[in-house]
Amino acid sequence: MTTFIGRKWLFRIEQNRFVPARPRKLFALLVLGVALLLIYRIDASGQSKATPSSPSKDKSAFSAAGAKAYSANCAGCHGLDGKGGERAPDIVTRPQVRQLSDATVVQILQKGIPNTSMPSFRFLDTKTRNAVVAHLRTLQGATAAAKLTGDARHGREIFFNKGSCASCHMARGEGGFFAANLDGYARGRSPESVRNAIVAPNRDLDPRHRTVVATLSAGSTLEGIARNEDNFSLQLLTPDGTLHLLNKSSLASLTYREQSPMPADYGTKLSSAELDDLVNFLFSLAEEKSGRSTKDDREED
């Protein structure tokens, strides 16, 4: 006996002739069909419905793609933080770059800049180029920044007195030469990141800013920051502002500490309010620096 399913599922063959299927088997086939429909949830068009993606997941994936593409194609010249290197300029804090529209930056990525070291990234698809620009805006501080609190005037007093920041750093033409000039440091950064740099200088330490200890053949030591270095020589800047040119072969030892020369006790040395004042002062320096840069650009034009 053979039962036909499909267009002839109501019949079976018995003794070489078609005979209507038994009611039990007919009922079983109907139950099976209903069960299949419930399990697979087939819609009227015969296709299963796709689950829509989450907007937050799409945004996160877009952000991650931008960071990855920037790291692979841009960071080698502009730096991971976008603040420039030996082969390319700062694209985070420079007003000339920050003022460019997204469309202009995308065009630069696509075509490059003739007669410069900026190549074309035409091989990147449009979505990836847009993701790179979005990541650049994040580096530039385009994301919502925390509201700035504190008193900049009191922050200046802390900078030059209680905090002793000026013993190493320079601001408005005053201070030391050992560490970076902070006139434009806060530009393109959030207040939180500036505060973290003060209280936790060893977090995510840039290898270029780590402490270097050179032990001379006579046994004395020099401690500072490497300004220039190759396989044979080292230019070591010490806190007194002296630049020492050292021949590595004449040194007894050379040690690189995973530690910044900057004191790590500002979190206890200064109160929370004093830190707010100091951060505010650094942002006031950045605003002045930005104003001077914009004025200079206009005069050059």
PDB file of N, CA, C and O in Angstrom, residues 70 74-79 81-94 96-97 113 116-118 136:
ATOM      1  N   TYR A  70      41.386  53.746  11.402  1.00  0.00           N
ATOM      2  CA  TYR A  70      42.315  54.838  11.721  1.00  0.00           C
ATOM      3  C   TYR A  70      43.637  54.269  12.217  1.00  0.00           C
ATOM      4  O   TYR A  70      44.719  54.715  11.802  1.00  0.00           O
ATOM      5  N   CYS A  74      46.168  55.482   9.589  1.00  0.00           N
ATOM      6  CA  CYS A  74      46.496  56.869   9.913  1.00  0.00           C
ATOM      7  C   CYS A  74      47.465  57.029  11.088  1.00  0.00           C
ATOM      8  O   CYS A  74      48.274  57.956  11.111  1.00  0.00           O
ATOM      9  N   ALA A  75      47.347  56.142  12.073  1.00  0.00           N
ATOM     10  CA  ALA A  75      48.100  56.304  13.317  1.00  0.00           C
ATOM     11  C   ALA A  75      49.608  56.228  13.110  1.00  0.00           C
ATOM     12  O   ALA A  75      50.367  56.832  13.862  1.00  0.00           O
ATOM     13  N   GLY A  76      50.055  55.499  12.081  1.00  0.00           N
ATOM     14  CA  GLY A  76      51.485  55.376  11.831  1.00  0.00           C
ATOM     15  C   GLY A  76      52.159  56.706  11.590  1.00  0.00           C
ATOM     16  O   GLY A  76      53.343  56.873  11.889  1.00  0.00           O
ATOM     17  N   CYS A  77      51.420  57.668  11.053  1.00  0.00           N
ATOM     18  CA  CYS A  77      51.979  58.999  10.781  1.00  0.00           C
ATOM     19  C   CYS A  77      51.454  60.059  11.752  1.00  0.00           C
ATOM     20  O   CYS A  77      52.214  60.879  12.261  1.00  0.00           O
ATOM     21  N   HIS A  78      50.144  60.047  12.000  1.00  0.00           N
ATOM     22  CA  HIS A  78      49.520  61.080  12.829  1.00  0.00           C
ATOM     23  C   HIS A  78      49.497  60.735  14.316  1.00  0.00           C
ATOM     24  O   HIS A  78      49.143  61.591  15.135  1.00  0.00           O
ATOM     25  N   GLY A  79      49.839  59.495  14.674  1.00  0.00           N
ATOM     26  CA  GLY A  79      49.794  59.073  16.065  1.00  0.00           C
ATOM     27  C   GLY A  79      48.428  58.538  16.435  1.00  0.00           C
ATOM     28  O   GLY A  79      47.412  58.922  15.849  1.00  0.00           O
ATOM     29  N   ASP A  81      46.749  59.182  19.011  1.00  0.00           N
ATOM     30  CA  ASP A  81      45.906  60.251  19.552  1.00  0.00           C
ATOM     31  C   ASP A  81      45.661  61.362  18.546  1.00  0.00           C
ATOM     32  O   ASP A  81      44.968  62.334  18.838  1.00  0.00           O
ATOM     33  N   GLY A  82      46.247  61.240  17.348  1.00  0.00           N
ATOM     34  CA  GLY A  82      46.037  62.236  16.305  1.00  0.00           C
ATOM     35  C   GLY A  82      46.826  63.520  16.481  1.00  0.00           C
ATOM     36  O   GLY A  82      46.656  64.470  15.708  1.00  0.00           O
ATOM     37  N   LYS A  83      47.715  63.554  17.448  1.00  0.00           N
ATOM     38  CA  LYS A  83      48.435  64.793  17.747  1.00  0.00           C
ATOM     39  C   LYS A  83      49.774  64.899  17.024  1.00  0.00           C
ATOM     40  O   LYS A  83      50.641  65.696  17.387  1.00  0.00           O
ATOM     41  N   GLY A  84      49.934  64.090  15.994  1.00  0.00           N
ATOM     42  CA  GLY A  84      51.080  64.239  15.125  1.00  0.00           C
ATOM     43  C   GLY A  84      52.282  63.424  15.527  1.00  0.00           C
ATOM     44  O   GLY A  84      52.367  62.892  16.631  1.00  0.00           O
ATOM     45  N   GLY A  85      53.222  63.318  14.597  1.00  0.00           N
ATOM     46  CA  GLY A  85      54.462  62.595  14.814  1.00  0.00           C
ATOM     47  C   GLY A  85      55.534  63.162  13.919  1.00  0.00           C
ATOM     48  O   GLY A  85      55.433  64.300  13.433  1.00  0.00           O
ATOM     49  N   GLU A  86      56.559  62.372  13.664  1.00  0.00           N
ATOM     50  CA  GLU A  86      57.669  62.839  12.838  1.00  0.00           C
ATOM     51  C   GLU A  86      57.284  62.947  11.370  1.00  0.00           C
ATOM     52  O   GLU A  86      57.873  63.722  10.625  1.00  0.00           O
ATOM     53  N   ARG A  87      56.288  62.183  10.951  1.00  0.00           N
ATOM     54  CA  ARG A  87      55.956  62.138   9.527  1.00  0.00           C
ATOM     55  C   ARG A  87      54.683  62.881   9.145  1.00  0.00           C
ATOM     56  O   ARG A  87      54.401  63.059   7.960  1.00  0.00           O
ATOM     57  N   ALA A  88      53.900  63.301  10.128  1.00  0.00           N
ATOM     58  CA  ALA A  88      52.637  63.967   9.800  1.00  0.00           C
ATOM     59  C   ALA A  88      52.239  64.915  10.932  1.00  0.00           C
ATOM     60  O   ALA A  88      52.638  64.720  12.077  1.00  0.00           O
ATOM     61  N   PRO A  89      51.434  65.944  10.610  1.00  0.00           N
ATOM     62  CA  PRO A  89      51.089  66.959  11.609  1.00  0.00           C
ATOM     63  C   PRO A  89      49.950  66.562  12.537  1.00  0.00           C
ATOM     64  O   PRO A  89      49.298  65.528  12.350  1.00  0.00           O
ATOM     65  N   ASP A  90      49.726  67.405  13.505  1.00  0.00           N
ATOM     66  CA  ASP A  90      48.623  67.282  14.463  1.00  0.00           C
ATOM     67  C   ASP A  90      47.306  67.533  13.726  1.00  0.00           C
ATOM     68  O   ASP A  90      47.129  68.574  13.085  1.00  0.00           O
ATOM     69  N   ILE A  91      46.385  66.586  13.795  1.00  0.00           N
ATOM     70  CA  ILE A  91      45.076  66.764  13.150  1.00  0.00           C
ATOM     71  C   ILE A  91      43.953  66.817  14.176  1.00  0.00           C
ATOM     72  O   ILE A  91      42.771  66.754  13.816  1.00  0.00           O
ATOM     73  N   VAL A  92      44.314  66.927  15.452  1.00  0.00           N
ATOM     74  CA  VAL A  92      43.315  66.955  16.517  1.00  0.00           C
ATOM     75  C   VAL A  92      43.135  68.348  17.092  1.00  0.00           C
ATOM     76  O   VAL A  92      42.011  68.810  17.275  1.00  0.00           O
ATOM     77  N   THR A  93      44.223  69.035  17.381  1.00  0.00           N
ATOM     78  CA  THR A  93      44.111  70.331  18.051  1.00  0.00           C
ATOM     79  C   THR A  93      44.271  71.529  17.106  1.00  0.00           C
ATOM     80  O   THR A  93      43.889  72.632  17.475  1.00  0.00           O
ATOM     81  N   ARG A  94      44.809  71.326  15.920  1.00  0.00           N
ATOM     82  CA  ARG A  94      45.018  72.460  14.989  1.00  0.00           C
ATOM     83  C   ARG A  94      43.674  73.005  14.509  1.00  0.00           C
ATOM     84  O   ARG A  94      42.859  72.265  13.958  1.00  0.00           O
ATOM     85  N   GLN A  96      42.960  74.756  11.945  1.00  0.00           N
ATOM     86  CA  GLN A  96      42.770  74.614  10.504  1.00  0.00           C
ATOM     87  C   GLN A  96      42.139  73.281  10.147  1.00  0.00           C
ATOM     88  O   GLN A  96      41.362  73.185   9.181  1.00  0.00           O
ATOM     89  N   VAL A  97      42.465  72.247  10.915  1.00  0.00           N
ATOM     90  CA  VAL A  97      41.911  70.919  10.646  1.00  0.00           C
ATOM     91  C   VAL A  97      40.547  70.759  11.298  1.00  0.00           C
ATOM     92  O   VAL A  97      39.613  70.216  10.698  1.00  0.00           O
ATOM     93  N   ILE A 113      46.470  64.735  -0.608  1.00  0.00           N
ATOM     94  CA  ILE A 113      46.834  66.135  -0.815  1.00  0.00           C
ATOM     95  C   ILE A 113      48.088  66.165  -1.684  1.00  0.00           C
ATOM     96  O   ILE A 113      49.157  65.705  -1.258  1.00  0.00           O
ATOM     97  N   THR A 116      52.340  66.654  -0.967  1.00  0.00           N
ATOM     98  CA  THR A 116      52.560  66.469   0.460  1.00  0.00           C
ATOM     99  C   THR A 116      52.715  64.963   0.726  1.00  0.00           C
ATOM    100  O   THR A 116      52.618  64.152  -0.190  1.00  0.00           O
ATOM    101  N   SER A 117      52.951  64.626   1.983  1.00  0.00           N
ATOM    102  CA  SER A 117      53.083  63.202   2.338  1.00  0.00           C
ATOM    103  C   SER A 117      51.729  62.543   2.584  1.00  0.00           C
ATOM    104  O   SER A 117      51.671  61.365   2.941  1.00  0.00           O
ATOM    105  N   MET A 118      50.634  63.305   2.389  1.00  0.00           N
ATOM    106  CA  MET A 118      49.295  62.747   2.603  1.00  0.00           C
ATOM    107  C   MET A 118      48.853  61.982   1.369  1.00  0.00           C
ATOM    108  O   MET A 118      48.558  62.568   0.323  1.00  0.00           O
ATOM    109  N   LEU A 136      37.913  60.486  14.024  1.00  0.00           N
ATOM    110  CA  LEU A 136      38.707  61.705  14.147  1.00  0.00           C
ATOM    111  C   LEU A 136      37.962  62.753  14.961  1.00  0.00           C
ATOM    112  O   LEU A 136      38.555  63.424  15.822  1.00  0.00           O
TER     113      LEU A 136
END
